[in-house]
CSV table of C-alpha atoms in Angstrom, one decimal:
chain,number,residue,atom,x,y,z
A,646,UNK,CA,128.6,84.0,-7.9
A,647,UNK,CA,127.5,80.4,-7.1
A,648,UNK,CA,124.8,78.5,-9.0
A,649,UNK,CA,122.2,79.4,-6.2
A,650,UNK,CA,122.5,82.9,-6.6
A,651,UNK,CA,122.1,82.5,-10.2
A,652,UNK,CA,119.0,80.6,-9.9
A,653,UNK,CA,117.4,83.1,-7.4
A,654,UNK,CA,118.3,86.0,-9.7
A,655,UNK,CA,116.4,84.2,-12.9
A,656,UNK,CA,113.4,83.3,-10.9
A,657,UNK,CA,113.2,87.0,-9.6
A,658,UNK,CA,113.3,87.9,-13.3
A,659,UNK,CA,110.6,85.7,-14.4
A,660,UNK,CA,108.5,86.8,-11.5
A,661,UNK,CA,109.0,90.5,-12.4
A,662,UNK,CA,108.2,89.6,-16.2
A,663,UNK,CA,105.0,87.7,-15.3
A,664,UNK,CA,103.6,90.7,-12.8
A,665,UNK,CA,104.5,93.5,-15.1
A,666,UNK,CA,102.6,91.4,-18.0
A,667,UNK,CA,99.6,90.7,-15.8
A,668,UNK,CA,99.4,94.7,-14.7
A,669,UNK,CA,100.0,95.7,-18.3
A,670,UNK,CA,97.2,93.3,-19.6
A,671,UNK,CA,94.6,94.7,-17.1
A,672,UNK,CA,95.5,98.1,-17.6
A,673,UNK,CA,95.0,97.5,-21.6
A,674,UNK,CA,91.8,95.5,-20.9
A,675,UNK,CA,90.5,98.5,-18.7
A,676,UNK,CA,90.8,101.0,-21.7
A,677,UNK,CA,89.3,98.8,-24.4
A,678,UNK,CA,86.5,97.1,-22.2
A,679,UNK,CA,84.3,100.1,-22.5
A,680,UNK,CA,83.2,100.6,-26.1
A,681,UNK,CA,82.2,104.4,-27.0
A,682,UNK,CA,79.7,103.3,-29.9
A,683,UNK,CA,78.5,100.2,-31.1
A,684,UNK,CA,75.6,98.5,-32.9
A,685,UNK,CA,74.1,95.4,-31.3
A,686,UNK,CA,72.8,93.1,-34.2
A,687,UNK,CA,70.3,90.2,-33.6
A,688,UNK,CA,70.2,87.4,-36.3
A,689,UNK,CA,67.6,85.0,-35.8
A,690,UNK,CA,68.4,81.4,-36.9
A,691,UNK,CA,65.7,79.6,-39.1
A,692,UNK,CA,65.5,75.8,-39.3
A,693,UNK,CA,66.9,75.6,-42.8
A,694,UNK,CA,70.4,77.5,-41.9
A,695,UNK,CA,71.0,75.5,-38.7
A,696,UNK,CA,72.0,71.7,-38.7
C-alpha cells in the first residue's frame, strides 16, 4: 500500500468515529432530555444579595 491509501483509510476511520459519536450523542440526549419527575424552584434575588 502506498501513502495515499493509508491517508484515505485514516480519513475514513476518523469520519466514521465522528459520525458514530454524533449519532450516539443524539440517541443518548433524547433519552435524558425528557424529565420524568422534577421540582421547579424559584428563588427571588433581593438587592442585598446581588452585587
